[in-house]
Coordinates of C-alpha atoms and ligand atoms in Angstrom, one line a residue:
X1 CA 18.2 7.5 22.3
X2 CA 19.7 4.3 22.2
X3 CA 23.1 3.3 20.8
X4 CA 21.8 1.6 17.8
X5 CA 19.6 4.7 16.8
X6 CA 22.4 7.4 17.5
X7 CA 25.1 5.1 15.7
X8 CA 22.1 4.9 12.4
X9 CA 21.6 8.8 13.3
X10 CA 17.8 8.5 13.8
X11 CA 18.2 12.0 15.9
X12 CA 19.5 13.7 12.9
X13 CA 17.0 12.0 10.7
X14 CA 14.5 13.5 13.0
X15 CA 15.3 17.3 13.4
X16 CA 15.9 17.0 9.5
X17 CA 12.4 15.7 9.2
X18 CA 11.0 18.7 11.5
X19 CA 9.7 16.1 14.2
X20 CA 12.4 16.7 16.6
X21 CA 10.7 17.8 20.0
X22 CA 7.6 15.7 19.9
X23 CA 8.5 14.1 23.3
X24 CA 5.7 16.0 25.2
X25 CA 3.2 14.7 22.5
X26 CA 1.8 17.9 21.6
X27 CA 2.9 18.8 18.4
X28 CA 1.7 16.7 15.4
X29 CA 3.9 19.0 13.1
X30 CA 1.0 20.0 10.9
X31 CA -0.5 23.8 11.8
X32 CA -3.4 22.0 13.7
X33 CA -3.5 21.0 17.4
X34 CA -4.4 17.0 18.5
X35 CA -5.6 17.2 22.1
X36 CA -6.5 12.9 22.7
X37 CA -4.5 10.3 24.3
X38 CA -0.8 9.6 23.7
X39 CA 0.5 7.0 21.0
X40 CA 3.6 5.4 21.8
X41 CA 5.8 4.8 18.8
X42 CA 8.4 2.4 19.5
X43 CA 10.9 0.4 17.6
X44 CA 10.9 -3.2 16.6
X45 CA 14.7 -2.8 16.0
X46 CA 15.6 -2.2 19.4
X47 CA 12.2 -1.9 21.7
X48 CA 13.5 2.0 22.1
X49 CA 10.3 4.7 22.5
X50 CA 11.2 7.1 19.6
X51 CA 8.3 9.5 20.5
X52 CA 5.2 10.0 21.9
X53 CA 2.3 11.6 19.1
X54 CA -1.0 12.6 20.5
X55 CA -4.2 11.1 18.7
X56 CA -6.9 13.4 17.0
X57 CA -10.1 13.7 18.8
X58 CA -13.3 14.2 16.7
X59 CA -13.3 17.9 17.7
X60 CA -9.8 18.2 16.2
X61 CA -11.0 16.3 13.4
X62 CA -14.0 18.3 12.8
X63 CA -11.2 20.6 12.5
X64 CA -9.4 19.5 10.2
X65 CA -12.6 18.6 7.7
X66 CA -12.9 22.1 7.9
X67 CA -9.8 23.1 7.0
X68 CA -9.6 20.5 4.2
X69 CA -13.2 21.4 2.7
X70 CA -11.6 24.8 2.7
X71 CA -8.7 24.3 0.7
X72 CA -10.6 22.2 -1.6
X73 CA -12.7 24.8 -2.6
X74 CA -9.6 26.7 -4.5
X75 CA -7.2 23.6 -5.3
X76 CA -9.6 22.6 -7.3
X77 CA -10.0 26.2 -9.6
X78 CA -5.9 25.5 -10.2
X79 CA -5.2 24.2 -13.8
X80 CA -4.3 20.9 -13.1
X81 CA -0.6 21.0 -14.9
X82 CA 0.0 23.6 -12.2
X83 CA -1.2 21.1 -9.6
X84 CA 1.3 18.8 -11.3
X85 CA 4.1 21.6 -11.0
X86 CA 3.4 21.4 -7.0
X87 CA 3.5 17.8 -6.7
X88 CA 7.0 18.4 -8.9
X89 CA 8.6 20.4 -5.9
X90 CA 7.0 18.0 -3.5
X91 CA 8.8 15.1 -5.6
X92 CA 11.8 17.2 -5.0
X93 CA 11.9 17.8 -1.4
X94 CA 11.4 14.4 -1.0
X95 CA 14.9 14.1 -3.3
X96 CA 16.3 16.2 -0.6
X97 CA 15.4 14.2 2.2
X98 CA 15.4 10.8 1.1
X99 CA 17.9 9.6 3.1
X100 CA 16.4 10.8 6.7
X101 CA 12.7 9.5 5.6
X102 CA 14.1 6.1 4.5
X103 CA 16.1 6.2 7.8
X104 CA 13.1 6.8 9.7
X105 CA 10.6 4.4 7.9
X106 CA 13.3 1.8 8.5
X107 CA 14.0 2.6 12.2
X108 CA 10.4 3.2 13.3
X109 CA 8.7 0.2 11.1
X110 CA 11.7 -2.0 10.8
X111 CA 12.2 -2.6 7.1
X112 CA 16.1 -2.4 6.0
X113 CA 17.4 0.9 5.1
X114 CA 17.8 -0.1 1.4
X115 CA 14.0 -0.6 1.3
X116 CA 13.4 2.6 3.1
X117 CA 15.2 4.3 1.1
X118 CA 13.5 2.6 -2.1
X119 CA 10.0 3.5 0.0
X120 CA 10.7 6.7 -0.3
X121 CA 12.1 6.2 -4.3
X122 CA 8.9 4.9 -4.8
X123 CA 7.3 8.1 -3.9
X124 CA 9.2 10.3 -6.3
X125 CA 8.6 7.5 -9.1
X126 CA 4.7 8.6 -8.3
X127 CA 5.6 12.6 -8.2
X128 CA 7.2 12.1 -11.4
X129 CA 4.3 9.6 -12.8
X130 CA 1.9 12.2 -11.4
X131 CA 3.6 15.1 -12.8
X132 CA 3.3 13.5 -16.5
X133 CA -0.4 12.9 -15.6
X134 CA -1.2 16.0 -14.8
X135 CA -1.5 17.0 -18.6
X136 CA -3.3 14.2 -19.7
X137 CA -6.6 14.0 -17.2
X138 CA -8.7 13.6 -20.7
X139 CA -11.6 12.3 -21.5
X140 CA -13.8 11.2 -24.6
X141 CA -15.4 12.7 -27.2
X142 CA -17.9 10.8 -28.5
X143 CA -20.2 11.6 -31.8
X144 CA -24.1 12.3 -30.8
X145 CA -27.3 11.1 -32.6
X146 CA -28.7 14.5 -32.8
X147 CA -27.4 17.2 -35.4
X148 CA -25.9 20.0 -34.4
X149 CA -24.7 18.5 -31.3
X150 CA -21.1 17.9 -29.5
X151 CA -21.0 15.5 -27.2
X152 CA -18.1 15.0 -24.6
X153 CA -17.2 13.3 -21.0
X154 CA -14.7 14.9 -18.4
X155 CA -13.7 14.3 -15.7
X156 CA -13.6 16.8 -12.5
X157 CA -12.2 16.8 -8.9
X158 CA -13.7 14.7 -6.4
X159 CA -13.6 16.3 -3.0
X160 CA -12.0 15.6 0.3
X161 CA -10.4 12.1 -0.2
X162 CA -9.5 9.9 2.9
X163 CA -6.4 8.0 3.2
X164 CA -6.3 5.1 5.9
X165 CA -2.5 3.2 5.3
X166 CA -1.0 -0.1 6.8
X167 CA 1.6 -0.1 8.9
X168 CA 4.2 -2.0 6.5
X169 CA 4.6 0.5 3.5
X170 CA 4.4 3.5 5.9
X171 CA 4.8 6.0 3.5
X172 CA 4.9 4.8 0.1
X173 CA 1.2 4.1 0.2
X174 CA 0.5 7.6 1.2
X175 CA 2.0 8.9 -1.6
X176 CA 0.5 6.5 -4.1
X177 CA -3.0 8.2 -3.2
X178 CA -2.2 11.7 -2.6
X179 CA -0.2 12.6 -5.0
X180 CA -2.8 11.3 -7.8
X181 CA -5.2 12.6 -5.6
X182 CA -3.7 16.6 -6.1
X183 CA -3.2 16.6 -9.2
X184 CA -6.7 15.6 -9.8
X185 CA -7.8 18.7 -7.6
X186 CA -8.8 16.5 -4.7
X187 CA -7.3 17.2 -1.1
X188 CA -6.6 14.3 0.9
X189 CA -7.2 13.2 4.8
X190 CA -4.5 10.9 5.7
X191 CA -4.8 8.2 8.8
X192 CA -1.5 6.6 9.1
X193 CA -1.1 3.4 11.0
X194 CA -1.0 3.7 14.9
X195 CA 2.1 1.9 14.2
X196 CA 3.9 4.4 12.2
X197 CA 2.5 8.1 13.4
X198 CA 5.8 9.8 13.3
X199 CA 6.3 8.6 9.5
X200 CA 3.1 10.5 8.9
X201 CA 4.0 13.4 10.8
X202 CA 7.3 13.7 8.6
X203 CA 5.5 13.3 5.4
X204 CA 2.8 15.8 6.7
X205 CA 5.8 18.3 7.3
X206 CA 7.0 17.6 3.7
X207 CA 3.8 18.3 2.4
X208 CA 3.0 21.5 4.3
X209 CA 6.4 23.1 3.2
X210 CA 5.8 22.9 0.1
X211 CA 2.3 24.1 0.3
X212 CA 3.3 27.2 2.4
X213 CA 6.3 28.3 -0.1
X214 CA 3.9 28.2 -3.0
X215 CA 1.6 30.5 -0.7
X216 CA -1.2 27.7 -0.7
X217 CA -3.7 26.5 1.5
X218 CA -2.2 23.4 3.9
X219 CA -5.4 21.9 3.7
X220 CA -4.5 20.6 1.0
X221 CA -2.8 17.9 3.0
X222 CA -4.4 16.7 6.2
X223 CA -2.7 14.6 9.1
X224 CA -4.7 12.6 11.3
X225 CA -3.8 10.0 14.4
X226 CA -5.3 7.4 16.3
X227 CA -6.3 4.4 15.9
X228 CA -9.3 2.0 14.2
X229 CA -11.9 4.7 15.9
X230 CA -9.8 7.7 14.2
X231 CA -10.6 5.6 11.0
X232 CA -14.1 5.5 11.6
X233 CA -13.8 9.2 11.7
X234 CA -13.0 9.1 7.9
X235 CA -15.5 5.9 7.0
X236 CA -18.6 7.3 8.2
X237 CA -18.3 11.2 7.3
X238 CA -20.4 11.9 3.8
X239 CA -18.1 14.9 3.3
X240 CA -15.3 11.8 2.4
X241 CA -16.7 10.9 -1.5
X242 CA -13.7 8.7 -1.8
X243 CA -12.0 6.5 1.4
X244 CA -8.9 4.7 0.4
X245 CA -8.4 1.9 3.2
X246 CA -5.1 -0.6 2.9
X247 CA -4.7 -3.2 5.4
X248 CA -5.9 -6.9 6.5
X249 CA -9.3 -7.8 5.2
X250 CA -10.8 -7.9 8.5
X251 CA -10.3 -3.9 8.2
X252 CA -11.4 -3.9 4.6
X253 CA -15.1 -5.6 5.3
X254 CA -15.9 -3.1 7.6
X255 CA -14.5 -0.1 6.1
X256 CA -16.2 -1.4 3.1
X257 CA -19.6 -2.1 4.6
X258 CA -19.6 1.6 6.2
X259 CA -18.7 3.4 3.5
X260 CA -21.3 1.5 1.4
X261 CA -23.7 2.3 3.5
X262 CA -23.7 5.9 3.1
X263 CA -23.4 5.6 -1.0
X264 CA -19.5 6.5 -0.8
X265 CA -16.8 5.1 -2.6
X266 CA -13.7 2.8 -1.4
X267 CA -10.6 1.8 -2.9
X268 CA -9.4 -0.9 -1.2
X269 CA -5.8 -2.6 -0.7
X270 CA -6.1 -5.9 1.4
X271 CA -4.5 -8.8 2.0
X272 CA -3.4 -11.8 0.0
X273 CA -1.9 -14.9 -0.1
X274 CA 0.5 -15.4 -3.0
X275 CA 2.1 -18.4 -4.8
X276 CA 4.6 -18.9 -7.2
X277 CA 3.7 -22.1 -9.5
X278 CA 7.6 -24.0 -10.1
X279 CA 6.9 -25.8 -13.2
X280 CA 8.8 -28.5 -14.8
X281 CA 10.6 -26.2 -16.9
X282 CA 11.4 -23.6 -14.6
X283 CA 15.2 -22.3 -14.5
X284 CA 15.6 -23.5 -10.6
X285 CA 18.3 -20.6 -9.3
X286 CA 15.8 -18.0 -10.5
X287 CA 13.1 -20.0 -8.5
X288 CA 15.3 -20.3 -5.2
X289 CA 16.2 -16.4 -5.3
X290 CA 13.0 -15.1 -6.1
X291 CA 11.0 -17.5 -3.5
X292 CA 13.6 -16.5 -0.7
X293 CA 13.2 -13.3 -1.8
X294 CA 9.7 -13.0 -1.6
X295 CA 9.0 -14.7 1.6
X296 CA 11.4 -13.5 3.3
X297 CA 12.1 -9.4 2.4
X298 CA 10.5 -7.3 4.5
X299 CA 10.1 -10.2 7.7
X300 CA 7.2 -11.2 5.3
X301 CA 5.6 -8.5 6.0
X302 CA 4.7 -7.3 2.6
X303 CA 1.4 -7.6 1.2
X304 CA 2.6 -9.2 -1.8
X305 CA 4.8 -11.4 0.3
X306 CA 5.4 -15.4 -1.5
X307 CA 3.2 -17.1 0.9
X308 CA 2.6 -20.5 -1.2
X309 CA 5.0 -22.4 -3.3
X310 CA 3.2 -24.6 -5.8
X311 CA 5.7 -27.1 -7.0
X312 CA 5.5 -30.2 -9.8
X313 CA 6.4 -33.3 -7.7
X314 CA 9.4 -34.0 -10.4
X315 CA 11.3 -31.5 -9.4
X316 CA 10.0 -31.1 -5.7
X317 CA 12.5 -32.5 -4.1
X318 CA 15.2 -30.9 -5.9
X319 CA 13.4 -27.0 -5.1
X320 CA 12.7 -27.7 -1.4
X321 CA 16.6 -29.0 -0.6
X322 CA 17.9 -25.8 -2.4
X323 CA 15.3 -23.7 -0.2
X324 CA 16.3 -25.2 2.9
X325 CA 20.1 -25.0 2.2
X326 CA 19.5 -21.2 1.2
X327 CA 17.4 -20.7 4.1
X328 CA 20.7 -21.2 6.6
X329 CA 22.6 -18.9 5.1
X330 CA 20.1 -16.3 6.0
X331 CA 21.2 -13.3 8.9
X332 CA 19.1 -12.6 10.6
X333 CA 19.2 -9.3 12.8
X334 CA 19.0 -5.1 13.0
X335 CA 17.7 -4.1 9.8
X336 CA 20.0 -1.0 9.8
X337 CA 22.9 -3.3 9.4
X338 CA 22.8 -4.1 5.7
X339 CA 24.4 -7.2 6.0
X340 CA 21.6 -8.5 7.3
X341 CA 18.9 -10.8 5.3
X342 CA 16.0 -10.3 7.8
X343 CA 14.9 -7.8 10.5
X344 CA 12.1 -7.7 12.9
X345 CA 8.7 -8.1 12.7
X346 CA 6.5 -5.0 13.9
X347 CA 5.8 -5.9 17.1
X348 CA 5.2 -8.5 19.9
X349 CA 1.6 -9.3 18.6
X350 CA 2.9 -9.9 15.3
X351 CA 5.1 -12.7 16.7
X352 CA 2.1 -14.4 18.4
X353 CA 0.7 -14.5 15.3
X354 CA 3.5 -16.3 13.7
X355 CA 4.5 -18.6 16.7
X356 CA 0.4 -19.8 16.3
X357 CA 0.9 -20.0 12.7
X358 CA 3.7 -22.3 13.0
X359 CA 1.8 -24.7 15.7
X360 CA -1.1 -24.5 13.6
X361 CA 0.4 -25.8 10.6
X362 CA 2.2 -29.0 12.3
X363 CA -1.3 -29.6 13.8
X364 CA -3.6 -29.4 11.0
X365 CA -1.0 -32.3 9.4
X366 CA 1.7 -30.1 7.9
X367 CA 5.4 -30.8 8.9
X368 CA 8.3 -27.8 9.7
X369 CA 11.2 -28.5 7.4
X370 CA 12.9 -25.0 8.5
X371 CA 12.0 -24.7 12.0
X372 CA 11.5 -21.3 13.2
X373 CA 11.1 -19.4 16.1
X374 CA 11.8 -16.5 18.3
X375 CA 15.0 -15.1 18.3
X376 CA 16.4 -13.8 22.0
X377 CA 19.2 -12.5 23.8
X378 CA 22.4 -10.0 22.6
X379 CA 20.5 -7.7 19.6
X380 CA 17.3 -9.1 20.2
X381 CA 16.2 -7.2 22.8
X382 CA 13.0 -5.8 21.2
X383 CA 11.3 -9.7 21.4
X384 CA 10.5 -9.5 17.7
X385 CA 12.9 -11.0 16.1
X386 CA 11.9 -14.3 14.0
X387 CA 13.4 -17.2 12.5
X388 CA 12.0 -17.2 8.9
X389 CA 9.9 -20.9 8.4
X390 CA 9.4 -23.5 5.6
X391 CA 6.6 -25.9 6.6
X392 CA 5.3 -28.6 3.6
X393 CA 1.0 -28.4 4.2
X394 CA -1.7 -28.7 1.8
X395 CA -3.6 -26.1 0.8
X396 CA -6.8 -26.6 2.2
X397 CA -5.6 -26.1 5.7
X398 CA -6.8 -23.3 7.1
X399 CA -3.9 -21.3 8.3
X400 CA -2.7 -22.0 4.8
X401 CA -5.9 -20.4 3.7
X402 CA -5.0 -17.4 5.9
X403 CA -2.4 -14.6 5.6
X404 CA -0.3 -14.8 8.0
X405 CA 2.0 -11.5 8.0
X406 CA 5.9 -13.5 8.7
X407 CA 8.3 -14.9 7.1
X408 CA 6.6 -18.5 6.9
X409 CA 6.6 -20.2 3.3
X410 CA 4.1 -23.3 2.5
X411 CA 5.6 -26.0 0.1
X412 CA 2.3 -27.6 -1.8
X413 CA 3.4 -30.5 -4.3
X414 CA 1.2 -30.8 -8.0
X415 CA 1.6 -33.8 -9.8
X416 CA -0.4 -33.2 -13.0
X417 CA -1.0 -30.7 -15.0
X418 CA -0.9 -27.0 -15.2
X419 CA -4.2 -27.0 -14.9
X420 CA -3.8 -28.5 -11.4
X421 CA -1.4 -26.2 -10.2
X422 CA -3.7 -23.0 -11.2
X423 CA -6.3 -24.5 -9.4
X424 CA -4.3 -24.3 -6.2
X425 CA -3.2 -21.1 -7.0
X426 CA -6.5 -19.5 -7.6
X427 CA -8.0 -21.9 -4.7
X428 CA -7.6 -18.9 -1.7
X429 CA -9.6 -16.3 -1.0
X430 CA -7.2 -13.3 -1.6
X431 CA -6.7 -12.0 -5.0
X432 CA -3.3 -10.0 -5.2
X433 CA -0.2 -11.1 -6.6
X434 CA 1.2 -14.7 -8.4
X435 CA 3.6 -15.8 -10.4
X436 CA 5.1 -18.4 -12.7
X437 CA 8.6 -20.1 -13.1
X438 CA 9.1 -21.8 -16.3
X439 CA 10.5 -21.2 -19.5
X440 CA 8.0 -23.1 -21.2
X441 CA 6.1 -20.3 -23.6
X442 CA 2.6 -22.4 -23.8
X443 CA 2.7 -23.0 -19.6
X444 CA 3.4 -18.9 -19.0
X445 CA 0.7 -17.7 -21.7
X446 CA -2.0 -20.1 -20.0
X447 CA -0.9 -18.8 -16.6
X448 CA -1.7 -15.4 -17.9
X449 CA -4.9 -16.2 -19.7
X450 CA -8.3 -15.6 -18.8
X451 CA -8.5 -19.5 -17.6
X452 CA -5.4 -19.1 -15.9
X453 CA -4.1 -16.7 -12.8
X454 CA -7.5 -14.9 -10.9
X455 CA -4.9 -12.4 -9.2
X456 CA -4.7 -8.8 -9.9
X457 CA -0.8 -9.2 -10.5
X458 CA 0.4 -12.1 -12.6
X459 CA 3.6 -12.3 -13.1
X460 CA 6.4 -15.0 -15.3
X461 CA 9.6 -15.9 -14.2
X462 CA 9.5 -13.3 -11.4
X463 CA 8.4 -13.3 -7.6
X464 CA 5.0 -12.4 -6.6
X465 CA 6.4 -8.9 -4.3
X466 CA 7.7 -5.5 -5.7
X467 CA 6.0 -3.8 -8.2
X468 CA 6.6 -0.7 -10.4
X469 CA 4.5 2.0 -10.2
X470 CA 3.9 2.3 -14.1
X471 CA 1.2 -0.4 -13.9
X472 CA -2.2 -0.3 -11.2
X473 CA -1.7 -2.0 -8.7
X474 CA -4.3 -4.1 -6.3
X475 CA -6.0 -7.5 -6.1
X476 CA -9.1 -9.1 -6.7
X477 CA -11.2 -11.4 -4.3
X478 CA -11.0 -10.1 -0.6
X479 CA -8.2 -8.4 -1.8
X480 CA -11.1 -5.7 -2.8
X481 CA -10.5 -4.9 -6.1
X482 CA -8.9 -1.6 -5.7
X483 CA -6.4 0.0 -8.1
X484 CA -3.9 2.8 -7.4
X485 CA -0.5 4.0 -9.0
X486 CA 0.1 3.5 -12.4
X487 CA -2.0 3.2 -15.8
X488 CA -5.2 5.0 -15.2
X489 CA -5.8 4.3 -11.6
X490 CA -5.8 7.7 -11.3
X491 CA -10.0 7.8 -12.4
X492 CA -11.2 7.0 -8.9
X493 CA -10.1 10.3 -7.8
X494 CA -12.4 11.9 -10.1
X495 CA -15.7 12.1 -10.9
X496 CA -17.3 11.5 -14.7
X497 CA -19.2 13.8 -16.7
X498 CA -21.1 13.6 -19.7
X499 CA -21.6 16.7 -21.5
X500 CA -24.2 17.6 -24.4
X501 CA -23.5 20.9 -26.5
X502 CA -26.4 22.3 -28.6
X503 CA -25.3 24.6 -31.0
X504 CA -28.3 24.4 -33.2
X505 CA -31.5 26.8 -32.8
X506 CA -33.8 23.7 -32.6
X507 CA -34.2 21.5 -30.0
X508 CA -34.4 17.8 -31.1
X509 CA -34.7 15.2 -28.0
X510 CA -32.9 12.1 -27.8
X511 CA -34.5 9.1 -29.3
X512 CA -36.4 10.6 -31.9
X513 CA -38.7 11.9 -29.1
X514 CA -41.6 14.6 -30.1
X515 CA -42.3 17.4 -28.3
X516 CA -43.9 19.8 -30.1
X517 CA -45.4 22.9 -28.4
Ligands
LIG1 P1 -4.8 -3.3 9.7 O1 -6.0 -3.8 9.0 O2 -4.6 -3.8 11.1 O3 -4.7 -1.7 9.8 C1 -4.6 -1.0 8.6 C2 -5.2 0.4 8.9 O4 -6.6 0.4 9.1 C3 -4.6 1.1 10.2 O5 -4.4 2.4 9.9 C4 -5.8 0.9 11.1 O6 -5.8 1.9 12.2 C5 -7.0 1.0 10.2 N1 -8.2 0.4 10.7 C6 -8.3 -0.8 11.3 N2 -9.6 -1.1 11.5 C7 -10.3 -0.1 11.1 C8 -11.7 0.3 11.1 N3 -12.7 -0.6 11.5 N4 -12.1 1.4 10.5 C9 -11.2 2.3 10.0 N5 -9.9 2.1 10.0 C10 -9.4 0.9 10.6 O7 -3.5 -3.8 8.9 P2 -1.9 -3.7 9.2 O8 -1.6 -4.7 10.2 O9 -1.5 -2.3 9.5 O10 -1.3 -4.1 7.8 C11 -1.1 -5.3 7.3 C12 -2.2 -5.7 6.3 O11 -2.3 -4.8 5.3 C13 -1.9 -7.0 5.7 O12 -3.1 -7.8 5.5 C14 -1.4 -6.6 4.3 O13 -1.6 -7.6 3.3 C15 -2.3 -5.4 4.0 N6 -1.7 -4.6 3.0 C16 -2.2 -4.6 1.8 C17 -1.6 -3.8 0.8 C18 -2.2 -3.8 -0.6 O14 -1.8 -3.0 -1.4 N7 -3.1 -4.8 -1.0 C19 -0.5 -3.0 1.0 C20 0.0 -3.0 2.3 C21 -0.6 -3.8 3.3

């Protein structure tokens, strides 16, 4: 253990988490055994090896299907309100141990504590969303044509649902699916990201605590590890009716593809690239904050990360001078110390990605007005530490085209109209989240109208990242469309029927069809 992990008390975190001896790599935590190869999961905050997980095999995962198919087969017998009274003590325990899960999401993923600890909020918010929900799974009634009929659609359980998450909201995510999953009667398969097993491991003990005091199956929560092949595990199985894959687009077109092809459905989470539009009118301090904000949190490394600035050339000059004078006041450094702005990125591959990004953008004609650039020596040790970027480009370059996962922000100038500036907004290939600064009423309706914004989120005189879990969340585009959370996400999970009651002694068809015998 390393000085910065015992002075955060990562060691604590751990044994409270029930993931304290996994150094040999052969307990996952869940009451199944993985027998493949060793994952390493090591720390962007200090390059330290937390722990060593072994991957699931496709013998273990067989497994596990079986175990899972199992459990489903009662789970999904249990009135759903007492499904909901489950995921209420799972909300709870996670009450209990918020403070060792947010410490480990930050530690092993290397988000600040304040938005590990607001990870794991986010998955009580959905416990107690869920909770609510699990009174109200209704459906329609709907009159028929025929006399003497009742006509009706519900909406049952859906199976074994498959969870593959991204590395950057390591738990969150999880808990988004699953716990609309349960208390739709579904149990869920969960692939974390190779880059976060031991945050799956500690959810997975959550989950299985629970299930074992209320004397339940722990099938009803399934841990699996590995990498992209232990996802193809879950994309090409027909006993998974519903994969939920969230990650880069490259993943999503594949996952997509092969789940398609055997007739399955997929809720997708991928990438985007998000702008805010500054408008004439828009209140400038609210613009700075939420930009810096947004491109920055999270080493960029959010999905609805402010990629793209979309500033009127009146006030251009006036938005990019306040950026770069904020951007020196940013810290940069261990995101366990909160009085730092910006942590690490996730790992050494991550800050190829941004170096290229950064030489890119000067080459395709772009021009660096914050410079960027690796950060080395005394607290830098783990080599991925970066300088957050501001580069002025044009939007049909293609790395501006491209999400790049850092902390690099694109200045593009508009000199006309709104019209203009929506254009460039909607003129990428990702869907997810935008947003508008102005206090102009006309500009922020016809940002929001059907002519305006093409992005799942739209948002006025706030960022383009956080969300609340009230609403559905997901994008449109290569973004793939998906919704989870809030609203009535929760439908995926389920399948539709359509039921027709007789209560007649005659037996009229539909359509004024005869049939007489
Ligand atoms: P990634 O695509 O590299 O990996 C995501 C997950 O997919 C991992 O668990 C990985 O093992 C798995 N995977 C990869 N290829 C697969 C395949 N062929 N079959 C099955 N599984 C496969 O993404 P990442 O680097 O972990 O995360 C960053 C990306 O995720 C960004 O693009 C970001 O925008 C996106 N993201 C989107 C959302 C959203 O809600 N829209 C949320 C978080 C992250």
């Amino acid at each position: 253990m390393t000085a910065v992990a015992m002075d955060f008390g990562i060691d604590e975190a751990l044994r409270a988490l029930g993931i304290k001896d996994i150094n040999d790599g052969t307990s996952t935590g869940s009451d199944f055994f993985s027998t493949g190869e060793l994952i390493e999961s090591r720390s962007p905050v200090d390059g330290a090896l937390i722990a060593s997980v072994r991957s699931t095999t496709k013998e273990d995962y067989n497994k596990v299907m079986e175990k899972a198919t199992d459990a489903f087969k009662s789970w999904r017998k249990k009135p759903a309100p007492q499904r909901g009274e489950i995921v209420r003590q799972f909300g709870d325990k996670l009450r209990e141990l918020k403070e060792p899960l947010g410490k480990l999401v930050s530690y092993e993923m290397g988000k600040s504590y304040q938005e590990g600890l607001g990870e794991v909020q986010e998955m009580i918010d959905i416990c107690d969303f869920a909770v609510g929900l699990s009174r109200q799974l209704h459906g329609l009634t709907m009159h028929s044509e025929r006399p003497g009929h009742r006509m009706y659609e519900q909406y049952h359980p859906l199976g074994v649902v498959g969870i593959i998450s991204a590395f950057n909201f390591p738990v969150a995510v999880w808990a988004w699916n699953t716990a609309l999953a349960w208390i739709c009667g579904d149990v869920c398969v969960w692939k974390p990201s190779e880059k976060a097993p031991l945050c799956g491991i500690a959810c997975q003990n959550i989950a299985a605590s629970v299930f074992r005091k209320n004397m339940l199956p722990e099938g009803i929560s399934n841990l699996i590890n590995g990498d992209f092949t232990v996802g193809e595990f879950l994309s090409t199985d027909n006993r998974i009716p519903l994969l939920s894959a969230t990650g880069s687009i490259r993943m999503g077109k594949i996952v997509a593809q092969t789940v398609a092809s055997r007739l399955g459905k997929s809720l997708l989470e991928l990438g985007g690239n998000n702008a805010i539009i500054v408008s004439p009118d828009a209140d400038i301090k609210m613009t700075v904050i939420g930009a810096v904000f947004g491109a920055v949190g999270t080493a960029g490394q959010r999905c609805t990360s402010t990629r793209r600035l979309i500033i009127h050339s009146s006030i251009y000059n006036e938005v990019k001078d306040a950026l770069v004078s904020a951007y020196k006041q940013l810290r940069i450094g261990n995101p366990l110390d909160e009085n730092n702005h910006v942590g690490p990125l996730i790992d050494k591959d991550a800050v190829n990605m941004y170096e290229n990004a950064l030489t890119e953008v000067v080459k395709q004609g772009g021009k660096l007005l914050v410079e960027g650039g690796v950060l080395t020596g005394e607290g830098y040790e783990s080599g991925c530490y970066v300088k957050p970027a501001i580069a002025e480009a044009d939007n049909s370059y293609a790395i501006v085209q491209n999400e790049t996962f850092a902390p690099i922000l694109y200045l593009l100038k508009y000199s006309e109209d709104l019209e203009e500036a929506i254009a460039i907004q909607n003129g990428v290939v990702q869907g997810l989240s935008s947003a508008i600064m102005t206090n102009n009423l006309r500009e922020a309706e016809a940002f929001l109208s059907c002519a305006g914004s093409d992005c799942g989120i739209a948002n006025v005189n706030i960022g383009t990242s956080g969300a609340e879990i009230g609403g559905a969340f997901g994008g449109e585009k290569e973004t793939g469309g998906g919704r989870e959370s809030g609203s009535d996400a929760w439908k995926i999970y389920m399948r539709r029927q359509t039921n027709t009651i007789n209560y007649t002694t005659s037996l009229p068809l539909a359509q004024g069809i005869k049939f007489d015998l």
